[in-house]
Structures are given as C-alpha cells and as structure tokens.
XYZ file of C-alpha atoms in Angstrom:
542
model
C -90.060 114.705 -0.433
C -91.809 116.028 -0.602
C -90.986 117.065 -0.187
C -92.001 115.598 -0.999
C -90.246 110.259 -1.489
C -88.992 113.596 -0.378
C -88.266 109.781 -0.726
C -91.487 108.897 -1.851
C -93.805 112.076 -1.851
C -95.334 112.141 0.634
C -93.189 114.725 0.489
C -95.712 112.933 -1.611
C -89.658 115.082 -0.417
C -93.347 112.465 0.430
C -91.066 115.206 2.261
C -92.313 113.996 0.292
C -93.512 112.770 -3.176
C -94.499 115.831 -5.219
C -95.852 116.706 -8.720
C -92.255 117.829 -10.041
C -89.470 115.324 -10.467
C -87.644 116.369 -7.794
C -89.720 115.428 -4.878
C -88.124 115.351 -1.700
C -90.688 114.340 1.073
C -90.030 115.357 -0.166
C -89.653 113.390 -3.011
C -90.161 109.571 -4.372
C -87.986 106.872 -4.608
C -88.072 103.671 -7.447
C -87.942 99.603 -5.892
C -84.357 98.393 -7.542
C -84.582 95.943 -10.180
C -83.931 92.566 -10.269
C -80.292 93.070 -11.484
C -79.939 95.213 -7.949
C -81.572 93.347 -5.110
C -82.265 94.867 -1.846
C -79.234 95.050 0.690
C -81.375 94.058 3.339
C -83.823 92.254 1.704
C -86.944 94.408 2.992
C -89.504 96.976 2.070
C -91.447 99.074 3.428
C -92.917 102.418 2.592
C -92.136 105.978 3.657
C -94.672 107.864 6.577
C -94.200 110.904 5.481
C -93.893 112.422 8.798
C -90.556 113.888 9.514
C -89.208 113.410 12.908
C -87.249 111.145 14.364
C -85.085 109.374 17.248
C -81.127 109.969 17.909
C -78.727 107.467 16.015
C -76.464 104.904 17.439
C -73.710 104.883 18.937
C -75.292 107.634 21.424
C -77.059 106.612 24.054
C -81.106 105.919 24.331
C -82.755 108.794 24.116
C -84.893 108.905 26.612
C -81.867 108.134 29.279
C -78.896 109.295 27.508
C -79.973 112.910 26.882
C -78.600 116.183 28.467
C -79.204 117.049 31.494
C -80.617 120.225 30.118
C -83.101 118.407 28.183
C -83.855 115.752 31.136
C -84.300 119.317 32.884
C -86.993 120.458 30.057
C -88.973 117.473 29.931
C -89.067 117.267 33.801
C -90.861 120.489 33.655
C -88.447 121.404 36.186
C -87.432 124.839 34.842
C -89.904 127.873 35.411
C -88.560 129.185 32.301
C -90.655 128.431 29.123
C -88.530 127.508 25.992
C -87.920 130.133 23.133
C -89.201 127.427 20.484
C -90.286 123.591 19.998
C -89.970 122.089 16.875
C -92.491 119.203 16.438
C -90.631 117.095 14.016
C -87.005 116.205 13.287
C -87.150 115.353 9.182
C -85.567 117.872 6.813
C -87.327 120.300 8.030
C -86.501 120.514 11.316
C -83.135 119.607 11.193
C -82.694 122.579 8.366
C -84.426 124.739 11.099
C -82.706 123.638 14.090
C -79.491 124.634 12.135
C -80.115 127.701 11.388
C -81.327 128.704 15.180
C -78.352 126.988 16.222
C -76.192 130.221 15.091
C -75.410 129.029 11.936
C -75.773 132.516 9.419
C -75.704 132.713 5.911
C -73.750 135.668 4.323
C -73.180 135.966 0.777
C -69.757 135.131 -0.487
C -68.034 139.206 -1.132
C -66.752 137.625 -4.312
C -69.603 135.228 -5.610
C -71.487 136.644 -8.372
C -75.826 134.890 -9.080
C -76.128 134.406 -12.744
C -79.584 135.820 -12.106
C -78.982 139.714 -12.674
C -81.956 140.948 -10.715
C -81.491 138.605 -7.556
C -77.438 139.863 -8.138
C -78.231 143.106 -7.839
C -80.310 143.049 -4.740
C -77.815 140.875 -3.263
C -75.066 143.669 -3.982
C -77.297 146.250 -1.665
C -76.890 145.346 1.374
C -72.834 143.646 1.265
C -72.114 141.936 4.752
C -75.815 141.909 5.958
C -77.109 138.457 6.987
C -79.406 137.135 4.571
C -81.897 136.361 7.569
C -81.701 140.262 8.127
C -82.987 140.917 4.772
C -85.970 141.766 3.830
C -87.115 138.181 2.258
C -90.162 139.562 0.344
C -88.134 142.384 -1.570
C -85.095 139.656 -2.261
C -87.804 136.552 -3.653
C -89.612 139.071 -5.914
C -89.207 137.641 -9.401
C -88.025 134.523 -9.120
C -89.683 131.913 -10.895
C -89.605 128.004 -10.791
C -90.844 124.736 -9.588
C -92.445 126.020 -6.254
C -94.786 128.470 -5.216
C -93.477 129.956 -2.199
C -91.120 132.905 -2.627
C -89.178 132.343 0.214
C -88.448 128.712 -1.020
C -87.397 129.894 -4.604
C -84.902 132.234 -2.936
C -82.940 130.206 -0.818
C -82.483 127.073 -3.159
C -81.447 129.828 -5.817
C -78.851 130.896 -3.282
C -77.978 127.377 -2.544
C -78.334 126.097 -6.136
C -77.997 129.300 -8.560
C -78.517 127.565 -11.926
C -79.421 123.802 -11.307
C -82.625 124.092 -13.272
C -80.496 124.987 -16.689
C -78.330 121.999 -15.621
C -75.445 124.412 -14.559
C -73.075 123.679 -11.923
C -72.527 127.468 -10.411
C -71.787 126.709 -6.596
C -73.561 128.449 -4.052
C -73.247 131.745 -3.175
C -73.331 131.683 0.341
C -71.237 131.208 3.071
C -71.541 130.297 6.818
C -71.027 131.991 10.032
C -71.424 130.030 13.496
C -72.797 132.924 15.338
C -73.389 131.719 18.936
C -74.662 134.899 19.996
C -77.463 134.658 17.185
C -78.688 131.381 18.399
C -82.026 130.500 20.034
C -82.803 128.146 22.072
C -84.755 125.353 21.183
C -86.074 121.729 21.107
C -86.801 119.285 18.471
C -89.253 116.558 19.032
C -89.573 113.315 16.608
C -90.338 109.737 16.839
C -87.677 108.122 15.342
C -83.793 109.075 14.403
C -83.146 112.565 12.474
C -84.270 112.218 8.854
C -87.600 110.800 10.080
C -89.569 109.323 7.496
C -86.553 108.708 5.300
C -85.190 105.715 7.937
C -88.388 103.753 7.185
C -87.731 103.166 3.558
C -86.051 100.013 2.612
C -82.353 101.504 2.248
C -81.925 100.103 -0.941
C -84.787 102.310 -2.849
C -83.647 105.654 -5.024
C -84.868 108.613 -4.506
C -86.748 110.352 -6.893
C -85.173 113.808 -6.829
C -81.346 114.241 -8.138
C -79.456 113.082 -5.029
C -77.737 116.677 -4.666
C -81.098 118.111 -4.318
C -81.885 116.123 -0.807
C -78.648 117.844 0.527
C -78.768 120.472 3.649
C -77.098 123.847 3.929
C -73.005 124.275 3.921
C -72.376 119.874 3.848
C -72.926 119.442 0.284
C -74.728 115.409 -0.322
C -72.296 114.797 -3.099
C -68.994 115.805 -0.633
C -70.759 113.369 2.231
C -71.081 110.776 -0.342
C -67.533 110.372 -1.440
C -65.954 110.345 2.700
C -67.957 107.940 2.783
C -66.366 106.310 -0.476
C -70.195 105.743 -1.797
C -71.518 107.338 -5.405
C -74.553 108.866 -6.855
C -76.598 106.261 -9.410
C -77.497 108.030 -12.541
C -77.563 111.294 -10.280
C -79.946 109.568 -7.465
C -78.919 108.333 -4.019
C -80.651 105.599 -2.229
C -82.730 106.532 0.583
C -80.340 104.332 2.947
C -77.903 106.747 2.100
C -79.947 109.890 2.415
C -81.289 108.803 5.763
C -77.810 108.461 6.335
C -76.758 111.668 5.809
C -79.814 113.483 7.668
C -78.838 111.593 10.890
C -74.616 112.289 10.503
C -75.812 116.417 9.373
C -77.256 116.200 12.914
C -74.069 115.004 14.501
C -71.713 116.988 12.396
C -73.219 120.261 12.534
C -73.285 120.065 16.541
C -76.957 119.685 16.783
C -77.818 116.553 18.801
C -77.915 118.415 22.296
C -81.135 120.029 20.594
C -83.045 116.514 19.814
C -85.625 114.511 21.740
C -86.142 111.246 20.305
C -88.781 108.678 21.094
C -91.085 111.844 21.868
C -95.194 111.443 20.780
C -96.377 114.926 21.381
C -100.264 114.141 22.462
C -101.167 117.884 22.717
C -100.054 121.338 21.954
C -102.799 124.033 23.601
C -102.502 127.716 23.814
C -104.765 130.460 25.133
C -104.874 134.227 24.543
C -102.308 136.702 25.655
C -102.561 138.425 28.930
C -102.907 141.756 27.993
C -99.328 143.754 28.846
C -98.067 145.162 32.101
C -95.262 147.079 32.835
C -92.245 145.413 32.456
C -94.004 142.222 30.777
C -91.349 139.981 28.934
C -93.359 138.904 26.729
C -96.720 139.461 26.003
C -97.543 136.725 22.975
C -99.016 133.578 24.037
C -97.584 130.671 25.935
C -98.005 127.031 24.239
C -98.133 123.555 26.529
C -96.621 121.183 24.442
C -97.601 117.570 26.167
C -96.197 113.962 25.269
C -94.483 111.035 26.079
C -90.560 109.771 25.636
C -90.311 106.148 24.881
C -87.189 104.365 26.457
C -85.582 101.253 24.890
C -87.393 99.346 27.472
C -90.518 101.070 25.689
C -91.185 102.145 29.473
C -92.948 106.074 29.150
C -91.384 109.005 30.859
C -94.605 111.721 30.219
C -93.367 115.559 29.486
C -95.200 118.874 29.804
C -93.223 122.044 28.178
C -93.922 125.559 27.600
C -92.511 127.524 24.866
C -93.258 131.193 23.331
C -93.472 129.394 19.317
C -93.965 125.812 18.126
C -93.234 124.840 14.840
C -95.257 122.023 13.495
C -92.747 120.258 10.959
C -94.181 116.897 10.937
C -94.972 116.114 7.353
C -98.159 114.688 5.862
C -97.653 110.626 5.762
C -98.899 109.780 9.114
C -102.417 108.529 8.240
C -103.057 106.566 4.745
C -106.328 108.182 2.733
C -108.932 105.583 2.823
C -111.616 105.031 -0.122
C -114.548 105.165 2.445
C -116.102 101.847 0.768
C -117.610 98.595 2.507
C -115.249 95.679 3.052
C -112.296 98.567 3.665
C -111.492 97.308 7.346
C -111.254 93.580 6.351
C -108.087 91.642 7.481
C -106.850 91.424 4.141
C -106.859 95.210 3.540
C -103.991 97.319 3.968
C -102.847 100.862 2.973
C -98.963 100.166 3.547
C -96.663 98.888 1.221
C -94.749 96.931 3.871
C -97.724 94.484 3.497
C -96.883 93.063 0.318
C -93.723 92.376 1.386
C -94.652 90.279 4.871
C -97.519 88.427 2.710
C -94.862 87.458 0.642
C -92.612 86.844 3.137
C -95.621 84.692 4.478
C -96.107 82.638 1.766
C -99.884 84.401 1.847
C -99.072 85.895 -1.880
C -97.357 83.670 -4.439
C -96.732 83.178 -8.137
C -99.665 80.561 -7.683
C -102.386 82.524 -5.735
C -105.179 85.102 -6.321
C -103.460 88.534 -7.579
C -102.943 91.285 -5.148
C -105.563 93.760 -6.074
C -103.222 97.784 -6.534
C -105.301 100.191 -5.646
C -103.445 103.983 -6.812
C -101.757 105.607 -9.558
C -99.171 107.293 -7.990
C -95.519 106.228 -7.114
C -96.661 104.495 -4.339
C -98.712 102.259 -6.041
C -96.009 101.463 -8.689
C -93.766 100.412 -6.147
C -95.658 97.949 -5.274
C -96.476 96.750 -9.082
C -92.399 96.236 -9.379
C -92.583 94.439 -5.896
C -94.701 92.019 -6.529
C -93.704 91.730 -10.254
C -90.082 90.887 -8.863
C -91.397 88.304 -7.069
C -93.935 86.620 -9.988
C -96.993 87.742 -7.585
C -100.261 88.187 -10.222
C -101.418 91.527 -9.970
C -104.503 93.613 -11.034
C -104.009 97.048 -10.683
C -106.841 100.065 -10.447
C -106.502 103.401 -10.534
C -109.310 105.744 -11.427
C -107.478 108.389 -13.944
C -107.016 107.441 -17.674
C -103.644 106.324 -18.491
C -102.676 109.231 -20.413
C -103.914 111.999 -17.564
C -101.233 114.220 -17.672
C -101.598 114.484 -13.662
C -100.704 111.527 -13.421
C -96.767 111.482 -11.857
C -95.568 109.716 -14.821
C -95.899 111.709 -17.316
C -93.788 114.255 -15.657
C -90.684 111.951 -14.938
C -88.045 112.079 -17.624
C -88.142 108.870 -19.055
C -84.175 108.764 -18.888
C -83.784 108.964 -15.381
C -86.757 106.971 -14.390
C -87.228 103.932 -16.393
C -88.723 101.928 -13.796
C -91.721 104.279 -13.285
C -92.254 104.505 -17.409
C -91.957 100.590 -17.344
C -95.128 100.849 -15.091
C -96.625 103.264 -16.899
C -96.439 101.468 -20.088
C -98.072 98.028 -18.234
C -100.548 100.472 -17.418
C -100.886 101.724 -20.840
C -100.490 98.614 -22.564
C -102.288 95.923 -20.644
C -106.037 96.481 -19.811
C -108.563 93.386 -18.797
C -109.902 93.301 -22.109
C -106.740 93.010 -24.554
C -104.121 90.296 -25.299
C -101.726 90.116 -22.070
C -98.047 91.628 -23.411
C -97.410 91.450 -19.692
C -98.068 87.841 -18.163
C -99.419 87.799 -14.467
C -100.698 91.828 -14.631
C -103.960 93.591 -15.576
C -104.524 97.200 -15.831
C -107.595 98.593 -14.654
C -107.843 102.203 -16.363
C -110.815 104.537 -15.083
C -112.299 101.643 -12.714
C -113.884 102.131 -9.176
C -113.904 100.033 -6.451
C -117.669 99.639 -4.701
C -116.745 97.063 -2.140
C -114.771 94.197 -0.754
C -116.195 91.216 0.274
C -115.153 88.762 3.021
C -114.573 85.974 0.514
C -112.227 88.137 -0.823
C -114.575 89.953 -3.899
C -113.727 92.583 -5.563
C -116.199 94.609 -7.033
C -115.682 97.385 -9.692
C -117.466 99.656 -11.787
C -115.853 100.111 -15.188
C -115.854 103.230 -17.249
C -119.441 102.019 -19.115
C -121.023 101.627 -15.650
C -120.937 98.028 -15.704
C -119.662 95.995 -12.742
C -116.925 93.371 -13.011
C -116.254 91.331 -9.821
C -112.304 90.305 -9.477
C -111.091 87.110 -7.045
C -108.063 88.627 -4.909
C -105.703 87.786 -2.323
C -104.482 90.784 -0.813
C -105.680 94.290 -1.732
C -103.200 97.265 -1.261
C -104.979 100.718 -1.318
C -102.252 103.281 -2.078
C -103.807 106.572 -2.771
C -101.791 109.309 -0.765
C -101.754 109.965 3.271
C -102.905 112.840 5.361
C -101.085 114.543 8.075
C -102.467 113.806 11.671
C -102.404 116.689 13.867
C -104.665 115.016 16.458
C -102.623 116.875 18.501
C -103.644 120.095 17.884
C -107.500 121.713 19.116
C -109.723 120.516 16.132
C -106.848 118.465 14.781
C -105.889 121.778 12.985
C -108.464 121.883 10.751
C -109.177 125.317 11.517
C -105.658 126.623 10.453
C -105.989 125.579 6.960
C -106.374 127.730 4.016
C -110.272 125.923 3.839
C -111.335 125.033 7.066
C -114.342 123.173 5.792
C -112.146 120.916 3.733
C -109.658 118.258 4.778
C -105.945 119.179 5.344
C -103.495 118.336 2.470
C -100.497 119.156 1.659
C -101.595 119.280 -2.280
C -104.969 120.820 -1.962
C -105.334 122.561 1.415
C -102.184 123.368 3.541
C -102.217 124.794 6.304
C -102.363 128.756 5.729
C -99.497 130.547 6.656
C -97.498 134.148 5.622
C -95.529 133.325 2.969
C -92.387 135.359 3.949
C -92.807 134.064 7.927
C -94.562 130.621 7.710
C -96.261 131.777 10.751
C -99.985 130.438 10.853
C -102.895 132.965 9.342
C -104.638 131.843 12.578
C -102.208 131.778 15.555
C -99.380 133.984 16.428
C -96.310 132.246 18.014
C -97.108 128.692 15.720
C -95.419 127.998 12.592
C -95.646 125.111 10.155
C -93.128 124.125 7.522
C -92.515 121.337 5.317
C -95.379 119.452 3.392
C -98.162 121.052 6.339
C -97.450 124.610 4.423
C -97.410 122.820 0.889
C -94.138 122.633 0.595
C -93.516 119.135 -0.896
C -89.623 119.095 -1.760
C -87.057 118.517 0.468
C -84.962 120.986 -2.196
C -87.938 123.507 -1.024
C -88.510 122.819 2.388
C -85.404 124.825 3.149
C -86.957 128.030 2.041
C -89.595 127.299 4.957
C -86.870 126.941 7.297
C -84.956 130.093 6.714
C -88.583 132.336 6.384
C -89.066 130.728 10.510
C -86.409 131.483 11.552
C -85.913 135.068 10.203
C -89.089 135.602 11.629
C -87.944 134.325 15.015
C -84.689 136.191 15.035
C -86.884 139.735 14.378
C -88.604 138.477 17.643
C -86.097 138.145 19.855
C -84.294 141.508 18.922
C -87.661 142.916 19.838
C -88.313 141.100 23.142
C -87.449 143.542 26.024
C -84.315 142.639 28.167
C-alpha cells in the first residue's frame, strides 16, 4: 500500500490500500480470474503491518543472527543503539537503506522536467539531497499525496510518471559508510511484511514500477528473474519477492531481527545536561520476544536514542460493534472464505456468505467466492454510485475485475431481476445483529428490516493499527487524541519535513501510522527520518 494492497490498502500500499490507484500498502491487489488460477491454490488477505522475518536460505532468525545482534538482544552491551526500527515492510527496509550509507546525489548531468524543482536542484551541485533543506526543495510540488517530503522524493525517483512519461530518475547513489548509523529493524515475519501474506498469485493495485525501492529498479529485478509485468501490475508473490532479495542485495540483512513481537516501547524525560553529557534526549526501552523455529521465546530488552514505529495499520480488523459479532461463524479475514471452502462449510448448494464492505477487500472476496459458485449477498452501507467509494477511482482499463464488482453492485439489488445468478447487492443496508441460527438482520434504506439466512458472514471494513505497545496504545500521539487512530482519518501527528512525533522527541513514525498510504509515498517518509537523524548525529558531541 498503502501504502497503501500497498497490496491491498491497508496501505489500505494497505502499505497499503489507498484512495488513489496506486496504493501501495500500500496499495490493493485484484483475486485472478478464472482463466489465471492461483499458483498455490490459496488466499488469504494482507495485515497491513509491515515487518517481517529473514528469508530462506539464511539461517533461523532467532539462532542464525550476528553475533552483534545476539549481542543487542542479550542486553549485553552498555551501549544503547542509535535507532530501532519497529517494522521491516517498505518502510523500513527504504529506511534501513538509507541509514545504511546509502546517499542520494543528483546525477551532474540529469536535468527534472519540473523547472522550479530543476532549479533548486542546480543550487546546491554535489550536496547530498539528505543535506538539503527538504522544506525549501518540496515547496510547490503538487500530486497524489499530501506530504511534501513524499512528493519530493518520488519526483526525484519518478520525474514525470504522472503524465505517463518515462524520464529516469535523477539521482544517483553513493555507499557512504562513514554516513551510516547504526541500527535495528524489528518485524514478525520476512522483509516485505505484510506483502508475504497475500496469496502470491494476486496483482497489485498500483503500476508494478511504483512498488519498487531506491537505485534496484522493480522492472530491472523482474526481467533477472526472466518474469514480466501484467498489464503494468506485478503479483504480490513477486513484489514480496523483491522486498525480501532488496534486503539481501543491498547488504542489509545484518540489520534485521525477525520473529521479534515488540511488547513495549517506554521512555521517560531527559535528565537535564551535565558537562560532558553525550546525549541529553531521552532513552527508549524497547521490550519483546524472538520466536525460534522451534517457536521456543528468547525475551529482549534494548535501549536506543530514536525508535521509528513503521508498522503499518492492518494489524487489527475494524469491527461493526453489533450483537452476534463474536459468533463462530464471524470473521473479519478473507482467509476464511477460503478454509470454509476448503471445508466444504460454503458450497454452490448452501446459505450465501453474507460480504460485509465496499472496499477492495470486500470485492476480493465477491470474486472468491464467485469463482467458486458460493451464493453471496453482499452489504455495504454507501450508495453504489458514492464517488468515495474505491471504484470509481480505478481506471476501468487496468482494473476490470474491480468494475466487474462494481457493476454486480450496481446492477443487482434484492429487489430486481437477478442479471447475476447466485449474488445480491445490498446498497445503503445496515446490519443490527447476527443471530446464532445464523440470522441476519438488516435495516434497509426505508427503515424497514429484512432478515437474510447465511452461512458464513465476512465483515471487511478496513483495519486499525495496534500499537498496544506503546503507553496509551498511542492514542495520545495522534493528530486527535480523543478519536481513534487511522491511517485515513487520524494519523499519528508528526513534522512533516522530519516525521518525528508532535508529542515525543527521539520517536518517529512512517508509513500508513503518518498517513502515508502508498508504498510509491512511503519513501518520502523514509528519507524526511533519516535526514532528520543524520542532522542529529553531526550534532551529538564526540
């Protein structure tokens, strides 16, 4: 996403799914058709959190790590770490990257199509981008994202991509070792994150070169590994792919921790400074657990000066709040379509499975279960023709399989002549409750309630980010504290030319947490950190 479905938006590029066709996390990704069947033959949704666990064919993570990383989660060094990084999706790995030494310079003979950013650009000739002054570059720049920082790097990445051009980027890359910071990134599961729990065979919503990380273009990647773009999308087999071989490539494994639940990050307030204090800004104690392939627990406790919270907004599904929600035959995951009809539990012969969402989500699962003859109803509270609703800004061109959905929507309510056997739309209904028999009751748009026989109901309406982990589960570090946390409606508030927190000084978020829903956007995010970082440490007394 998301992005961002940055595959399905979370974003959501999901990282992603977002509002713009181009989600990464953050973005979205379409179920193949019939004519394309799965490679593996499974499905299962993206959690939009972005972290991960190392790929094969290195060793487990929790025992075949560095010893300078067995060293950090020991606690045995004195020493607290420059930075953690709390999740290993786009984000993170775009971040770790960057503090790894890796510079971006523009190119002394690459001219930007956009004469204002080309000027600026021409100012300061041989001066690190990251040693610009970010705010002055990003003024004026306009496009599908509202952070500054984020417009200016993918224009430097991607000059003219919007107008369909093909100008390459105008930057070039310096491994700097002296520039590098040391660091740690902590995720779940293997670099990419969220991206290595969608069914491989899935397309992503955004144009497959927009999913790509800095200086290994997704395109270049694509054809070593003799594979193609599909009507300019990947699939999210191959994306997740790529995020986890970027890691390896670039030289950046030493710096991941898979298998790692972080269970608490505290901090307190800075000692006031003495003389000859390092560093007076406050220490964090990041606490967790590392998972072995045994799934025995090796517990951690780190310090560090800055944590970076890059762990999307997928891990908890949004819930309707209704009686009859926490019945067995609930769920608010995609993947349980497919084991009920793996199951035999949902068939071209039982009750319909009752779609609860009008997002991409949701219309996954309408082209799941229609692949497999499964009756559905499907709900959704918006009228068809909302024009916030995520189909009616997906060229019709690229995404046919969303506008097919879209039209069953359209076309086929309860009350009319079924075009579509084995589906019913429910525009502008609302679900009251479930009942254990398996009810389903609604009220319609006249007030009136209907009561539906189902056999499975799938509630697909977004997710929310869990930062249990945090004091107050971070509500207090959003833009409204008072409100939930979303990535849409109420990020977490942050500078826009840093992305360090309103709230805290030393912790960062990036990604979907700072409403950044694009993996094509999430970049920005990265290179704002870790300018920010870099400013630090040339500050930090010797």
């Amino acid at each position: 996403m998301a992005q961002t479905r940055e595959p399905r938006q979370p974003a959501q590029e999901r990282a992603g799914r977002g509002s713009q066709p181009g989600a990464e996390a953050g973005v979205g990704v379409g179920w193949r058709s019939a004519e394309t069947p799965s490679r593996t033959g499974t499905f299962s949704t993206q959690s939009d959190r972005l972290d991960g666990r190392l790929p094969a064919p290195h060793p487990p993570p929790a025992t075949g790590m560095s010893n300078q990383r067995k060293d950090h989660l020991g606690a045995s060094s004195s020493e607290p770490l420059r930075v953690i990084i709390i999740g290993n999706g786009p984000s993170g790995i775009c971040l770790s990257y960057l503090l790894s030494g890796y510079t971006p310079y523009v190119r002394p003979d690459a001219i930007h199509p956009h004469p204002l950013l080309q000027r600026k650009l021409s100012e300061a000739p041989g001066v690190s981008i990251m040693d610009q002054d970010l705010d002055y570059l990003s003024e004026g720049l306009e496009g599908r994202c509202q952070s500054p920082v984020a417009l200016l790097f993918d224009a430097l990445l991607r000059p003219d991509t919007d107008f369909g051009g093909s100008v390459e980027s105008v930057l070039t890359w310096r491994h700097q070792k002296e520039r590098a910071i040391p660091h740690l990134v902590l995720g779940r599961n293997p670099p990419g994150g969220a991206w290595h729990s969608i069914e491989g065979s899935m397309v992503t919503l955004s144009q497959g070169e927009w999913m790509g990380l800095p200086d290994l273009q997704v395109k270049d990647w694509m054809c070593k590994k003799r594979r193609g773009l599909r009507n300019s999308r990947a699939t999210a087999g191959d994306i997740a792919h790529y995020y986890r071989d970027y890691v390896i490539r670039k030289g950046l494994s030493h710096n991941f921790v898979s298998s790692a639940t972080v269970t608490a990050v505290e901090w307190g307030t800075p000692e006031p400074s003495s003389p000859g204090a390092r560093d007076p800004s406050p220490l964090f104690q990041v606490s967790g657990f590392v998972t072995a392939e045994d799934q025995s627990q090796q517990s951690f406790s780190l310090r560090a000066h800055n944590v970076v919270l890059a762990t999307g907004t997928s891990d908890s599904p949004a819930r309707l709040g209704i009686p009859g929600e926490a019945l067995p035959f609930v769920h608010h995951d995609l993947s349980a379509l497919e084991a009920a009809t793996q199951a035999g539990t949902v068939s071209p012969s039982s009750d319909p499975v009752l779609i609860i969402g009008a997002g991409l989500s949701a219309a996954d699962a309408v082209l799941y279960a229609r692949h497999y003859s499964v009756p559905v109803i499907h709900a959704f509270r918006r009228p068809v023709d909302d024009p916030g609703l995520v189909f009616n800004q997906l060229p019709k061109m690229l995404y046919p399989e969303y506008h097919k959905v879209h039209q069953m929507m359209r076309e086929q309510s309860i009350l009319s002549p079924s075009p579509y056997e084995g589906y019913r739309s429910l525009p502008e209904h609302q679900l009251l409750l479930l009942k254990e028999d398996r009810q389903a009751v609604f009220r319609d748009p006249q007030g009136l309630q209907k009561v539906f026989g189902v056999a499975l109901v799938l509630v697909l309406i977004g997710s929310h980010p869990d930062l249990s982990f945090l004091p107050g589960a971070g509500t207090d570090l959003a833009v409204d504290p008072d409100q939930p946390l979303s990535a849409k409606r109420n990020p977490i508030e942050v500078d826009p030319f840093t992305y360090q927190t309103i709230h805290q000084e030393g912790l960062y978020a990036m990604g979907p947490l700072a409403g950044d829903n694009f993996v094509r956007f999430v970049q920005g995010g990265a290179l704002a950190v870790a300018s920010s970082l870099l400013r630090k440490e040339a500050r930090k007394p010797p």
